[in-house]
Backbone as XML, in Angstrom:
<?xml version="1.0"?>
<chain id="A" units="angstrom">
  <residue number="1" name="MET">
    <atom name="N" x="67.462" y="244.662" z="207.538"/>
    <atom name="CA" x="68.519" y="245.878" z="208.063"/>
    <atom name="C" x="69.304" y="245.842" z="205.775"/>
  </residue>
  <residue number="2" name="VAL">
    <atom name="N" x="68.866" y="246.936" z="205.540"/>
    <atom name="CA" x="69.121" y="247.154" z="204.003"/>
    <atom name="C" x="70.142" y="247.109" z="204.333"/>
  </residue>
  <residue number="3" name="LYS">
    <atom name="N" x="70.223" y="246.825" z="202.739"/>
    <atom name="CA" x="71.664" y="245.977" z="201.862"/>
    <atom name="C" x="72.337" y="247.845" z="201.521"/>
  </residue>
  <residue number="4" name="TYR">
    <atom name="N" x="73.494" y="248.183" z="201.721"/>
    <atom name="CA" x="73.240" y="249.326" z="201.222"/>
    <atom name="C" x="75.212" y="249.031" z="200.261"/>
  </residue>
  <residue number="5" name="THR">
    <atom name="N" x="75.007" y="249.893" z="199.391"/>
    <atom name="CA" x="76.352" y="249.484" z="197.993"/>
    <atom name="C" x="77.344" y="249.902" z="198.756"/>
  </residue>
  <residue number="6" name="ASN">
    <atom name="N" x="78.726" y="249.740" z="197.677"/>
    <atom name="CA" x="79.652" y="249.826" z="198.477"/>
    <atom name="C" x="80.292" y="251.296" z="198.687"/>
  </residue>
  <residue number="7" name="GLU">
    <atom name="N" x="79.766" y="252.134" z="197.279"/>
    <atom name="CA" x="79.635" y="253.735" z="197.333"/>
    <atom name="C" x="78.768" y="254.523" z="198.604"/>
  </residue>
  <residue number="8" name="GLN">
    <atom name="N" x="77.802" y="253.320" z="198.962"/>
    <atom name="CA" x="76.700" y="254.023" z="200.378"/>
    <atom name="C" x="77.886" y="253.446" z="201.241"/>
  </residue>
  <residue number="9" name="ARG">
    <atom name="N" x="78.896" y="252.584" z="201.301"/>
    <atom name="CA" x="79.259" y="252.309" z="202.827"/>
    <atom name="C" x="80.076" y="252.710" z="202.999"/>
  </residue>
  <residue number="10" name="LEU">
    <atom name="N" x="81.037" y="253.497" z="201.326"/>
    <atom name="CA" x="82.276" y="253.848" z="201.358"/>
    <atom name="C" x="82.036" y="255.529" z="202.340"/>
  </residue>
  <residue number="11" name="GLN">
    <atom name="N" x="80.801" y="256.068" z="201.720"/>
    <atom name="CA" x="80.309" y="257.471" z="202.243"/>
    <atom name="C" x="80.332" y="257.594" z="203.513"/>
  </residue>
  <residue number="12" name="ILE">
    <atom name="N" x="79.598" y="256.291" z="203.931"/>
    <atom name="CA" x="79.116" y="255.977" z="205.821"/>
    <atom name="C" x="80.652" y="256.570" z="206.686"/>
  </residue>
  <residue number="13" name="LEU">
    <atom name="N" x="81.864" y="255.555" z="205.664"/>
    <atom name="CA" x="82.869" y="255.863" z="207.377"/>
    <atom name="C" x="83.480" y="256.569" z="207.078"/>
  </residue>
  <residue number="14" name="LYS">
    <atom name="N" x="83.633" y="257.289" z="205.881"/>
    <atom name="CA" x="84.310" y="258.680" z="205.593"/>
    <atom name="C" x="83.822" y="259.416" z="206.413"/>
  </residue>
  <residue number="15" name="ILE">
    <atom name="N" x="82.596" y="259.457" z="206.372"/>
    <atom name="CA" x="81.653" y="260.911" z="207.511"/>
    <atom name="C" x="81.680" y="260.276" z="208.242"/>
  </residue>
  <residue number="16" name="TYR">
    <atom name="N" x="82.119" y="258.899" z="208.910"/>
    <atom name="CA" x="82.286" y="258.256" z="210.853"/>
    <atom name="C" x="83.567" y="259.541" z="210.581"/>
  </residue>
  <residue number="17" name="TYR">
    <atom name="N" x="84.478" y="258.619" z="209.879"/>
    <atom name="CA" x="85.797" y="258.899" z="210.528"/>
    <atom name="C" x="86.304" y="260.677" z="209.954"/>
  </residue>
  <residue number="18" name="ARG">
    <atom name="N" x="85.366" y="261.586" z="209.765"/>
    <atom name="CA" x="85.831" y="263.007" z="209.253"/>
    <atom name="C" x="85.063" y="263.336" z="210.272"/>
  </residue>
  <residue number="19" name="ASN">
    <atom name="N" x="83.746" y="262.869" z="211.023"/>
    <atom name="CA" x="83.450" y="263.322" z="212.208"/>
    <atom name="C" x="83.785" y="262.713" z="213.720"/>
  </residue>
  <residue number="20" name="SER">
    <atom name="N" x="85.425" y="262.561" z="214.010"/>
    <atom name="CA" x="85.307" y="261.928" z="215.055"/>
    <atom name="C" x="85.332" y="260.564" z="215.888"/>
  </residue>
  <residue number="21" name="GLU">
    <atom name="N" x="84.814" y="259.997" z="214.560"/>
    <atom name="CA" x="83.919" y="258.789" z="215.272"/>
    <atom name="C" x="82.930" y="258.807" z="216.227"/>
  </residue>
  <residue number="22" name="SER">
    <atom name="N" x="82.408" y="259.985" z="215.501"/>
    <atom name="CA" x="80.910" y="259.452" z="216.325"/>
    <atom name="C" x="79.627" y="258.691" z="215.468"/>
  </residue>
  <residue number="23" name="VAL">
    <atom name="N" x="79.077" y="258.370" z="216.538"/>
    <atom name="CA" x="77.993" y="257.938" z="215.430"/>
    <atom name="C" x="76.817" y="259.194" z="215.188"/>
  </residue>
  <residue number="24" name="ALA">
    <atom name="N" x="76.487" y="259.578" z="217.122"/>
    <atom name="CA" x="75.547" y="260.421" z="216.613"/>
    <atom name="C" x="75.632" y="262.122" z="215.700"/>
  </residue>
  <residue number="25" name="VAL">
    <atom name="N" x="77.243" y="261.908" z="215.454"/>
    <atom name="CA" x="77.478" y="263.247" z="214.896"/>
    <atom name="C" x="77.300" y="262.697" z="213.026"/>
  </residue>
  <residue number="26" name="THR">
    <atom name="N" x="78.273" y="261.249" z="213.062"/>
    <atom name="CA" x="77.627" y="260.567" z="211.947"/>
    <atom name="C" x="75.789" y="260.614" z="210.859"/>
  </residue>
  <residue number="27" name="LEU">
    <atom name="N" x="75.004" y="259.846" z="212.332"/>
    <atom name="CA" x="73.808" y="259.790" z="211.555"/>
    <atom name="C" x="72.944" y="261.283" z="211.681"/>
  </residue>
  <residue number="28" name="ARG">
    <atom name="N" x="73.832" y="262.207" z="211.466"/>
    <atom name="CA" x="72.659" y="263.571" z="211.339"/>
    <atom name="C" x="73.518" y="264.358" z="210.032"/>
  </residue>
  <residue number="29" name="ALA">
    <atom name="N" x="74.498" y="263.463" z="209.461"/>
    <atom name="CA" x="75.462" y="264.207" z="208.852"/>
    <atom name="C" x="74.658" y="263.499" z="207.324"/>
  </residue>
  <residue number="30" name="LEU">
    <atom name="N" x="74.322" y="262.008" z="207.726"/>
    <atom name="CA" x="74.115" y="261.569" z="206.742"/>
    <atom name="C" x="72.541" y="261.305" z="206.568"/>
  </residue>
  <residue number="31" name="THR">
    <atom name="N" x="71.814" y="262.202" z="207.095"/>
    <atom name="CA" x="70.387" y="262.445" z="207.346"/>
    <atom name="C" x="69.827" y="263.809" z="205.684"/>
  </residue>
  <residue number="32" name="PRO">
    <atom name="N" x="70.652" y="264.332" z="205.406"/>
    <atom name="CA" x="70.689" y="264.791" z="203.815"/>
    <atom name="C" x="70.874" y="263.845" z="203.104"/>
  </residue>
  <residue number="33" name="ILE">
    <atom name="N" x="71.618" y="262.940" z="202.666"/>
    <atom name="CA" x="72.014" y="262.691" z="202.038"/>
    <atom name="C" x="71.011" y="261.454" z="201.579"/>
  </residue>
  <residue number="34" name="PHE">
    <atom name="N" x="70.711" y="260.715" z="202.669"/>
    <atom name="CA" x="69.727" y="259.024" z="202.822"/>
    <atom name="C" x="68.352" y="260.534" z="203.693"/>
  </residue>
  <residue number="35" name="SER">
    <atom name="N" x="67.538" y="260.052" z="202.818"/>
    <atom name="CA" x="66.397" y="260.684" z="203.797"/>
    <atom name="C" x="65.962" y="259.967" z="204.914"/>
  </residue>
  <residue number="36" name="ARG">
    <atom name="N" x="65.498" y="260.643" z="205.819"/>
    <atom name="CA" x="65.399" y="260.576" z="207.365"/>
    <atom name="C" x="64.616" y="259.358" z="207.824"/>
  </residue>
  <residue number="37" name="ASN">
    <atom name="N" x="64.284" y="258.588" z="206.849"/>
    <atom name="CA" x="63.291" y="257.406" z="206.095"/>
    <atom name="C" x="64.899" y="256.400" z="206.235"/>
  </residue>
  <residue number="38" name="SER">
    <atom name="N" x="65.556" y="257.060" z="205.409"/>
    <atom name="CA" x="66.373" y="255.551" z="204.415"/>
    <atom name="C" x="67.941" y="255.267" z="205.373"/>
  </residue>
  <residue number="39" name="ARG">
    <atom name="N" x="67.789" y="256.090" z="205.830"/>
    <atom name="CA" x="69.158" y="256.177" z="206.363"/>
    <atom name="C" x="69.530" y="255.328" z="207.348"/>
  </residue>
  <residue number="40" name="PRO">
    <atom name="N" x="70.538" y="254.649" z="207.731"/>
    <atom name="CA" x="70.997" y="253.878" z="208.396"/>
    <atom name="C" x="71.010" y="254.140" z="210.414"/>
  </residue>
  <residue number="41" name="ASN">
    <atom name="N" x="70.709" y="253.195" z="210.602"/>
    <atom name="CA" x="70.099" y="253.065" z="212.186"/>
    <atom name="C" x="71.701" y="253.138" z="213.018"/>
  </residue>
  <residue number="42" name="ARG">
    <atom name="N" x="72.025" y="253.686" z="214.522"/>
    <atom name="CA" x="73.464" y="253.675" z="215.243"/>
    <atom name="C" x="73.523" y="252.410" z="215.091"/>
  </residue>
  <residue number="43" name="GLN">
    <atom name="N" x="72.664" y="251.104" z="214.730"/>
    <atom name="CA" x="73.322" y="249.521" z="214.643"/>
    <atom name="C" x="73.991" y="249.438" z="213.288"/>
  </residue>
  <residue number="44" name="ALA">
    <atom name="N" x="73.779" y="249.913" z="212.377"/>
    <atom name="CA" x="74.059" y="249.586" z="211.381"/>
    <atom name="C" x="75.755" y="250.395" z="210.841"/>
  </residue>
  <residue number="45" name="VAL">
    <atom name="N" x="75.367" y="252.024" z="211.292"/>
    <atom name="CA" x="77.163" y="251.852" z="211.506"/>
    <atom name="C" x="77.951" y="251.366" z="212.434"/>
  </residue>
  <residue number="46" name="THR">
    <atom name="N" x="77.379" y="250.869" z="213.193"/>
    <atom name="CA" x="78.700" y="250.607" z="214.521"/>
    <atom name="C" x="79.083" y="249.450" z="213.846"/>
  </residue>
  <residue number="47" name="SER">
    <atom name="N" x="77.932" y="248.354" z="212.898"/>
    <atom name="CA" x="78.766" y="247.077" z="212.788"/>
    <atom name="C" x="79.365" y="247.381" z="211.208"/>
  </residue>
  <residue number="48" name="LEU">
    <atom name="N" x="78.372" y="248.287" z="210.530"/>
    <atom name="CA" x="79.342" y="248.535" z="209.203"/>
    <atom name="C" x="81.332" y="248.880" z="209.555"/>
  </residue>
  <residue number="49" name="VAL">
    <atom name="N" x="81.329" y="249.586" z="210.956"/>
    <atom name="CA" x="82.409" y="250.370" z="211.608"/>
    <atom name="C" x="83.376" y="248.973" z="211.989"/>
  </residue>
  <residue number="50" name="LYS">
    <atom name="N" x="82.507" y="248.027" z="212.930"/>
    <atom name="CA" x="83.602" y="247.383" z="213.293"/>
    <atom name="C" x="83.751" y="246.230" z="212.204"/>
  </residue>
  <residue number="51" name="LYS">
    <atom name="N" x="82.611" y="245.756" z="211.338"/>
    <atom name="CA" x="83.493" y="244.914" z="210.234"/>
    <atom name="C" x="84.593" y="245.026" z="209.223"/>
  </residue>
  <residue number="52" name="PHE">
    <atom name="N" x="84.120" y="246.687" z="208.637"/>
    <atom name="CA" x="85.472" y="247.173" z="208.235"/>
    <atom name="C" x="86.279" y="247.044" z="208.748"/>
  </residue>
  <residue number="53" name="GLU">
    <atom name="N" x="86.423" y="247.795" z="210.501"/>
    <atom name="CA" x="88.294" y="247.866" z="210.905"/>
    <atom name="C" x="88.260" y="245.994" z="211.278"/>
  </residue>
  <residue number="54" name="SER">
    <atom name="N" x="87.521" y="244.960" z="210.743"/>
    <atom name="CA" x="87.527" y="243.544" z="211.022"/>
    <atom name="C" x="88.679" y="243.100" z="209.905"/>
  </residue>
  <residue number="55" name="THR">
    <atom name="N" x="87.676" y="243.523" z="208.433"/>
    <atom name="CA" x="88.241" y="242.392" z="207.302"/>
    <atom name="C" x="89.625" y="243.871" z="206.424"/>
  </residue>
  <residue number="56" name="TYR">
    <atom name="N" x="88.633" y="245.308" z="206.755"/>
    <atom name="CA" x="88.948" y="245.690" z="206.294"/>
    <atom name="C" x="89.001" y="246.502" z="204.520"/>
  </residue>
  <residue number="57" name="SER">
    <atom name="N" x="87.605" y="245.626" z="204.582"/>
    <atom name="CA" x="86.730" y="245.629" z="202.992"/>
    <atom name="C" x="85.156" y="246.290" z="203.488"/>
  </residue>
  <residue number="58" name="LEU">
    <atom name="N" x="85.147" y="246.330" z="202.499"/>
    <atom name="CA" x="83.872" y="247.027" z="201.839"/>
    <atom name="C" x="82.559" y="246.314" z="201.551"/>
  </residue>
  <residue number="59" name="CYS">
    <atom name="N" x="83.423" y="244.846" z="200.753"/>
    <atom name="CA" x="82.148" y="244.396" z="200.774"/>
    <atom name="C" x="81.075" y="243.381" z="201.302"/>
  </residue>
  <residue number="60" name="HIS">
    <atom name="N" x="79.674" y="242.662" z="200.846"/>
    <atom name="CA" x="78.823" y="242.100" z="202.117"/>
    <atom name="C" x="79.388" y="240.717" z="201.521"/>
  </residue>
  <residue number="61" name="VAL">
    <atom name="N" x="79.915" y="240.496" z="202.201"/>
    <atom name="CA" x="80.434" y="238.480" z="202.164"/>
    <atom name="C" x="79.559" y="237.756" z="202.605"/>
  </residue>
  <residue number="62" name="ALA">
    <atom name="N" x="78.316" y="237.044" z="201.130"/>
    <atom name="CA" x="77.460" y="236.415" z="201.792"/>
    <atom name="C" x="78.008" y="234.745" z="202.671"/>
  </residue>
  <residue number="63" name="MET">
    <atom name="N" x="77.227" y="234.865" z="202.981"/>
    <atom name="CA" x="77.765" y="233.359" z="203.997"/>
    <atom name="C" x="77.068" y="231.932" z="203.689"/>
  </residue>
  <residue number="64" name="PRO">
    <atom name="N" x="78.038" y="231.182" z="203.436"/>
    <atom name="CA" x="78.239" y="229.992" z="203.312"/>
    <atom name="C" x="76.729" y="229.323" z="203.489"/>
  </residue>
  <residue number="65" name="GLU">
    <atom name="N" x="76.063" y="228.456" z="202.587"/>
    <atom name="CA" x="74.755" y="227.745" z="202.804"/>
    <atom name="C" x="75.682" y="226.978" z="203.770"/>
  </residue>
  <residue number="66" name="ARG">
    <atom name="N" x="74.200" y="225.896" z="204.456"/>
    <atom name="CA" x="74.739" y="225.402" z="205.045"/>
    <atom name="C" x="74.615" y="224.159" z="204.417"/>
  </residue>
  <residue number="67" name="LEU">
    <atom name="N" x="75.275" y="222.363" z="204.745"/>
    <atom name="CA" x="75.643" y="221.589" z="203.993"/>
    <atom name="C" x="75.707" y="220.295" z="204.640"/>
  </residue>
  <residue number="68" name="TRP">
    <atom name="N" x="74.132" y="220.010" z="204.203"/>
    <atom name="CA" x="73.674" y="218.737" z="204.302"/>
    <atom name="C" x="74.812" y="217.080" z="204.601"/>
  </residue>
  <residue number="69" name="VAL">
    <atom name="N" x="75.410" y="217.380" z="204.877"/>
    <atom name="CA" x="76.504" y="215.919" z="204.652"/>
    <atom name="C" x="76.285" y="214.435" z="206.033"/>
  </residue>
  <residue number="70" name="SER">
    <atom name="N" x="75.107" y="215.293" z="206.777"/>
    <atom name="CA" x="74.630" y="213.956" z="207.303"/>
    <atom name="C" x="74.294" y="212.839" z="207.556"/>
  </residue>
  <residue number="71" name="ARG">
    <atom name="N" x="73.666" y="212.961" z="206.113"/>
    <atom name="CA" x="72.612" y="212.034" z="206.150"/>
    <atom name="C" x="73.007" y="211.276" z="204.435"/>
  </residue>
  <residue number="72" name="THR">
    <atom name="N" x="74.583" y="210.659" z="204.823"/>
    <atom name="CA" x="74.735" y="210.297" z="203.303"/>
    <atom name="C" x="75.095" y="208.645" z="203.465"/>
  </residue>
  <residue number="73" name="VAL">
    <atom name="N" x="75.275" y="208.431" z="202.275"/>
    <atom name="CA" x="74.975" y="206.623" z="201.652"/>
    <atom name="C" x="75.592" y="206.516" z="203.229"/>
  </residue>
  <residue number="74" name="GLU">
    <atom name="N" x="76.770" y="206.858" z="203.554"/>
    <atom name="CA" x="77.972" y="206.081" z="204.085"/>
    <atom name="C" x="77.699" y="205.956" z="205.796"/>
  </residue>
  <residue number="75" name="ASN">
    <atom name="N" x="76.934" y="206.793" z="206.291"/>
    <atom name="CA" x="76.717" y="207.194" z="207.345"/>
    <atom name="C" x="75.183" y="206.506" z="207.304"/>
  </residue>
  <residue number="76" name="ILE">
    <atom name="N" x="74.258" y="205.713" z="205.879"/>
    <atom name="CA" x="73.051" y="205.560" z="206.574"/>
    <atom name="C" x="73.252" y="204.204" z="206.040"/>
  </residue>
  <residue number="77" name="ALA">
    <atom name="N" x="74.207" y="203.379" z="206.095"/>
    <atom name="CA" x="75.104" y="202.123" z="205.646"/>
    <atom name="C" x="75.949" y="201.765" z="207.216"/>
  </residue>
  <residue number="78" name="ALA">
    <atom name="N" x="76.120" y="203.025" z="207.416"/>
    <atom name="CA" x="76.846" y="202.365" z="209.058"/>
    <atom name="C" x="75.428" y="202.201" z="210.481"/>
  </residue>
  <residue number="79" name="VAL">
    <atom name="N" x="74.441" y="202.968" z="209.745"/>
    <atom name="CA" x="73.020" y="202.845" z="210.529"/>
    <atom name="C" x="72.512" y="201.649" z="211.054"/>
  </residue>
  <residue number="80" name="GLU">
    <atom name="N" x="72.597" y="200.967" z="208.960"/>
    <atom name="CA" x="71.586" y="199.870" z="209.009"/>
    <atom name="C" x="72.565" y="198.628" z="209.931"/>
  </residue>
  <residue number="81" name="ARG">
    <atom name="N" x="73.942" y="198.733" z="209.363"/>
    <atom name="CA" x="74.924" y="197.568" z="210.145"/>
    <atom name="C" x="74.740" y="197.690" z="211.482"/>
  </residue>
  <residue number="82" name="SER">
    <atom name="N" x="74.598" y="198.855" z="211.964"/>
    <atom name="CA" x="75.186" y="198.936" z="213.834"/>
    <atom name="C" x="73.561" y="198.703" z="214.170"/>
  </residue>
  <residue number="83" name="VAL">
    <atom name="N" x="72.596" y="199.064" z="213.324"/>
    <atom name="CA" x="71.095" y="197.883" z="213.857"/>
    <atom name="C" x="70.629" y="196.481" z="213.018"/>
  </residue>
  <residue number="84" name="ALA">
    <atom name="N" x="71.774" y="196.528" z="213.169"/>
    <atom name="CA" x="71.656" y="194.938" z="211.864"/>
    <atom name="C" x="72.473" y="194.052" z="213.368"/>
  </residue>
  <residue number="85" name="ASN">
    <atom name="N" x="73.709" y="194.612" z="213.956"/>
    <atom name="CA" x="74.368" y="193.863" z="214.731"/>
    <atom name="C" x="73.778" y="194.059" z="216.016"/>
  </residue>
  <residue number="86" name="ASP">
    <atom name="N" x="72.955" y="195.023" z="216.922"/>
    <atom name="CA" x="72.711" y="195.258" z="218.180"/>
    <atom name="C" x="71.470" y="196.518" z="217.752"/>
  </residue>
  <residue number="87" name="PRO">
    <atom name="N" x="70.274" y="195.013" z="217.592"/>
    <atom name="CA" x="68.575" y="196.670" z="217.553"/>
    <atom name="C" x="68.631" y="196.953" z="219.078"/>
  </residue>
  <residue number="88" name="ASN">
    <atom name="N" x="68.938" y="196.683" z="220.094"/>
    <atom name="CA" x="68.563" y="196.949" z="221.418"/>
    <atom name="C" x="69.616" y="198.244" z="222.281"/>
  </residue>
  <residue number="89" name="GLN">
    <atom name="N" x="70.278" y="198.398" z="220.652"/>
    <atom name="CA" x="70.917" y="199.629" z="221.516"/>
    <atom name="C" x="70.801" y="201.124" z="221.960"/>
  </residue>
  <residue number="90" name="SER">
    <atom name="N" x="70.927" y="201.700" z="222.881"/>
    <atom name="CA" x="70.282" y="202.780" z="222.753"/>
    <atom name="C" x="70.118" y="203.681" z="221.427"/>
  </residue>
  <residue number="91" name="ILE">
    <atom name="N" x="69.373" y="204.846" z="221.526"/>
    <atom name="CA" x="70.159" y="206.125" z="220.232"/>
    <atom name="C" x="71.154" y="206.981" z="220.450"/>
  </residue>
  <residue number="92" name="PRO">
    <atom name="N" x="70.457" y="207.715" z="221.908"/>
    <atom name="CA" x="72.204" y="208.046" z="222.032"/>
    <atom name="C" x="73.100" y="207.097" z="222.191"/>
  </residue>
  <residue number="93" name="ARG">
    <atom name="N" x="73.673" y="206.046" z="222.130"/>
    <atom name="CA" x="74.609" y="205.543" z="222.521"/>
    <atom name="C" x="74.662" y="205.556" z="221.136"/>
  </residue>
  <residue number="94" name="ARG">
    <atom name="N" x="73.461" y="204.832" z="220.260"/>
    <atom name="CA" x="74.657" y="204.560" z="219.166"/>
    <atom name="C" x="75.074" y="205.565" z="217.901"/>
  </residue>
  <residue number="95" name="SER">
    <atom name="N" x="74.687" y="207.181" z="218.486"/>
    <atom name="CA" x="74.735" y="207.461" z="218.103"/>
    <atom name="C" x="76.221" y="208.325" z="218.662"/>
  </residue>
  <residue number="96" name="GLN">
    <atom name="N" x="76.939" y="208.124" z="219.705"/>
    <atom name="CA" x="78.136" y="208.496" z="220.218"/>
    <atom name="C" x="78.810" y="207.400" z="219.729"/>
  </residue>
  <residue number="97" name="GLU">
    <atom name="N" x="78.743" y="206.114" z="219.601"/>
    <atom name="CA" x="79.728" y="204.928" z="218.975"/>
    <atom name="C" x="79.674" y="205.894" z="217.103"/>
  </residue>
  <residue number="98" name="LEU">
    <atom name="N" x="78.551" y="205.353" z="216.641"/>
    <atom name="CA" x="79.001" y="206.207" z="214.795"/>
    <atom name="C" x="79.781" y="208.066" z="215.082"/>
  </residue>
  <residue number="99" name="GLY">
    <atom name="N" x="79.376" y="208.616" z="216.020"/>
    <atom name="CA" x="80.101" y="209.875" z="216.040"/>
    <atom name="C" x="78.933" y="210.321" z="214.208"/>
  </residue>
  <residue number="100" name="ILE">
    <atom name="N" x="77.723" y="210.168" z="215.028"/>
    <atom name="CA" x="76.223" y="211.053" z="214.469"/>
    <atom name="C" x="75.794" y="211.416" z="215.169"/>
  </residue>
  <residue number="101" name="ALA">
    <atom name="N" x="75.345" y="212.852" z="214.943"/>
    <atom name="CA" x="74.485" y="213.480" z="216.464"/>
    <atom name="C" x="72.876" y="212.711" z="215.961"/>
  </residue>
  <residue number="102" name="LYS">
    <atom name="N" x="72.264" y="212.826" z="217.178"/>
    <atom name="CA" x="71.234" y="211.950" z="217.771"/>
    <atom name="C" x="70.019" y="212.702" z="216.780"/>
  </residue>
  <residue number="103" name="THR">
    <atom name="N" x="70.090" y="214.144" z="216.183"/>
    <atom name="CA" x="68.789" y="214.684" z="215.414"/>
    <atom name="C" x="68.789" y="214.079" z="214.068"/>
  </residue>
  <residue number="104" name="THR">
    <atom name="N" x="70.261" y="213.359" z="213.468"/>
    <atom name="CA" x="70.769" y="213.227" z="212.320"/>
    <atom name="C" x="70.466" y="211.688" z="212.374"/>
  </residue>
  <residue number="105" name="LEU">
    <atom name="N" x="70.488" y="210.739" z="213.328"/>
    <atom name="CA" x="70.335" y="209.377" z="213.385"/>
    <atom name="C" x="68.989" y="209.322" z="213.343"/>
  </residue>
  <residue number="106" name="TRP">
    <atom name="N" x="68.316" y="210.056" z="214.138"/>
    <atom name="CA" x="66.821" y="209.966" z="213.792"/>
    <atom name="C" x="66.226" y="209.914" z="212.908"/>
  </residue>
  <residue number="107" name="ARG">
    <atom name="N" x="66.866" y="210.786" z="212.347"/>
    <atom name="CA" x="66.397" y="210.823" z="210.516"/>
    <atom name="C" x="66.439" y="209.757" z="210.209"/>
  </residue>
  <residue number="108" name="ILE">
    <atom name="N" x="67.779" y="209.588" z="209.682"/>
    <atom name="CA" x="67.866" y="208.129" z="209.073"/>
    <atom name="C" x="67.174" y="207.431" z="209.504"/>
  </residue>
  <residue number="109" name="LEU">
    <atom name="N" x="66.959" y="206.535" z="210.965"/>
    <atom name="CA" x="66.135" y="205.381" z="211.041"/>
    <atom name="C" x="64.120" y="206.198" z="210.593"/>
  </residue>
  <residue number="110" name="ARG">
    <atom name="N" x="64.482" y="206.791" z="211.192"/>
    <atom name="CA" x="62.966" y="207.016" z="210.100"/>
    <atom name="C" x="62.669" y="207.480" z="208.497"/>
  </residue>
  <residue number="111" name="LYS">
    <atom name="N" x="63.334" y="208.341" z="208.369"/>
    <atom name="CA" x="63.366" y="208.532" z="206.605"/>
    <atom name="C" x="64.026" y="207.569" z="205.934"/>
  </residue>
  <residue number="112" name="ASP">
    <atom name="N" x="65.052" y="207.140" z="206.485"/>
    <atom name="CA" x="65.871" y="206.373" z="205.139"/>
    <atom name="C" x="66.247" y="205.299" z="205.748"/>
  </residue>
  <residue number="113" name="LEU">
    <atom name="N" x="65.412" y="204.623" z="206.690"/>
    <atom name="CA" x="65.431" y="203.415" z="207.166"/>
    <atom name="C" x="64.009" y="202.275" z="207.889"/>
  </residue>
  <residue number="114" name="THR">
    <atom name="N" x="62.900" y="203.804" z="207.128"/>
    <atom name="CA" x="61.767" y="203.615" z="207.521"/>
    <atom name="C" x="61.220" y="202.753" z="208.947"/>
  </residue>
  <residue number="115" name="LEU">
    <atom name="N" x="62.409" y="203.137" z="210.065"/>
    <atom name="CA" x="61.915" y="202.490" z="211.533"/>
    <atom name="C" x="61.380" y="203.672" z="211.780"/>
  </residue>
  <residue number="116" name="HIS">
    <atom name="N" x="60.588" y="203.377" z="213.333"/>
    <atom name="CA" x="60.126" y="203.565" z="213.972"/>
    <atom name="C" x="60.072" y="204.178" z="215.080"/>
  </residue>
  <residue number="117" name="PRO">
    <atom name="N" x="60.272" y="204.357" z="216.437"/>
    <atom name="CA" x="60.521" y="203.756" z="217.214"/>
    <atom name="C" x="59.572" y="202.943" z="218.411"/>
  </residue>
  <residue number="118" name="TYR">
    <atom name="N" x="60.275" y="201.829" z="218.419"/>
    <atom name="CA" x="60.233" y="200.529" z="218.998"/>
    <atom name="C" x="60.071" y="199.376" z="218.123"/>
  </residue>
  <residue number="119" name="LYS">
    <atom name="N" x="59.926" y="199.367" z="216.747"/>
    <atom name="CA" x="59.555" y="199.300" z="215.926"/>
    <atom name="C" x="61.355" y="198.298" z="216.193"/>
  </residue>
  <residue number="120" name="ILE">
    <atom name="N" x="62.396" y="199.102" z="215.880"/>
    <atom name="CA" x="63.713" y="198.835" z="215.036"/>
    <atom name="C" x="63.628" y="197.565" z="216.423"/>
  </residue>
  <residue number="121" name="ARG">
    <atom name="N" x="63.476" y="197.086" z="217.282"/>
    <atom name="CA" x="63.544" y="196.130" z="218.193"/>
    <atom name="C" x="62.382" y="195.173" z="217.653"/>
  </residue>
  <residue number="122" name="LEU">
    <atom name="N" x="61.395" y="195.048" z="217.692"/>
    <atom name="CA" x="60.514" y="194.561" z="217.510"/>
    <atom name="C" x="60.457" y="193.270" z="215.843"/>
  </residue>
  <residue number="123" name="THR">
    <atom name="N" x="61.001" y="194.418" z="215.083"/>
    <atom name="CA" x="61.367" y="193.832" z="213.252"/>
    <atom name="C" x="62.271" y="192.963" z="213.538"/>
  </residue>
  <residue number="124" name="GLN">
    <atom name="N" x="63.290" y="192.712" z="214.290"/>
    <atom name="CA" x="64.743" y="191.843" z="214.256"/>
    <atom name="C" x="64.100" y="190.759" z="215.552"/>
  </residue>
  <residue number="125" name="GLU">
    <atom name="N" x="62.850" y="190.896" z="216.308"/>
    <atom name="CA" x="62.847" y="189.698" z="216.878"/>
    <atom name="C" x="61.161" y="188.940" z="216.736"/>
  </residue>
  <residue number="126" name="LEU">
    <atom name="N" x="60.512" y="189.738" z="215.757"/>
    <atom name="CA" x="60.248" y="188.967" z="215.046"/>
    <atom name="C" x="60.360" y="187.692" z="214.466"/>
  </residue>
  <residue number="127" name="LYS">
    <atom name="N" x="59.926" y="187.060" z="213.919"/>
    <atom name="CA" x="60.185" y="185.470" z="213.163"/>
    <atom name="C" x="59.020" y="185.204" z="212.764"/>
  </residue>
  <residue number="128" name="PRO">
    <atom name="N" x="59.344" y="184.757" z="211.446"/>
    <atom name="CA" x="57.693" y="184.383" z="210.636"/>
    <atom name="C" x="57.205" y="183.241" z="211.658"/>
  </residue>
  <residue number="129" name="MET">
    <atom name="N" x="55.989" y="183.109" z="211.694"/>
    <atom name="CA" x="55.349" y="182.290" z="212.059"/>
    <atom name="C" x="55.306" y="181.079" z="211.910"/>
  </residue>
  <residue number="130" name="ASP">
    <atom name="N" x="55.274" y="179.878" z="211.859"/>
    <atom name="CA" x="54.479" y="178.502" z="211.060"/>
    <atom name="C" x="53.747" y="178.719" z="211.184"/>
  </residue>
  <residue number="131" name="HIS">
    <atom name="N" x="52.541" y="178.389" z="210.326"/>
    <atom name="CA" x="51.774" y="177.986" z="210.163"/>
    <atom name="C" x="51.165" y="176.448" z="209.650"/>
  </residue>
  <residue number="132" name="SER">
    <atom name="N" x="52.183" y="176.060" z="209.094"/>
    <atom name="CA" x="52.532" y="174.539" z="208.959"/>
    <atom name="C" x="51.254" y="173.634" z="209.856"/>
  </residue>
  <residue number="133" name="LYS">
    <atom name="N" x="50.958" y="173.507" z="211.065"/>
    <atom name="CA" x="50.379" y="173.105" z="212.399"/>
    <atom name="C" x="49.063" y="172.664" z="212.185"/>
  </residue>
</chain>
């Protein structure tokens, strides 16, 4: 979708409300202002009107970026303690107890603790062999 300037948005809304809130008439009135190929489509006009009626603003509000707070030092340490306490516990159960998403738990186990499937249990069970015999 093309991002319009605030002046263009205001112009679209004025034409929309001047033409009895009709999208079809608004689109016909916008054709001389914008070229036929660059004028807003029906969906753009209706979404602009809905946004204006809900926020009373013409400004484009950028969505905040997703923050990756799940793989924090505290969560990594909690998972490490949990694995040391009970290496046989399943990932879904461990995820539920720690309050961490399953995919995040997998990423912590694989990327941060360098543990892979079945190695969690094996590393805890294997003991150094006595070669002194």
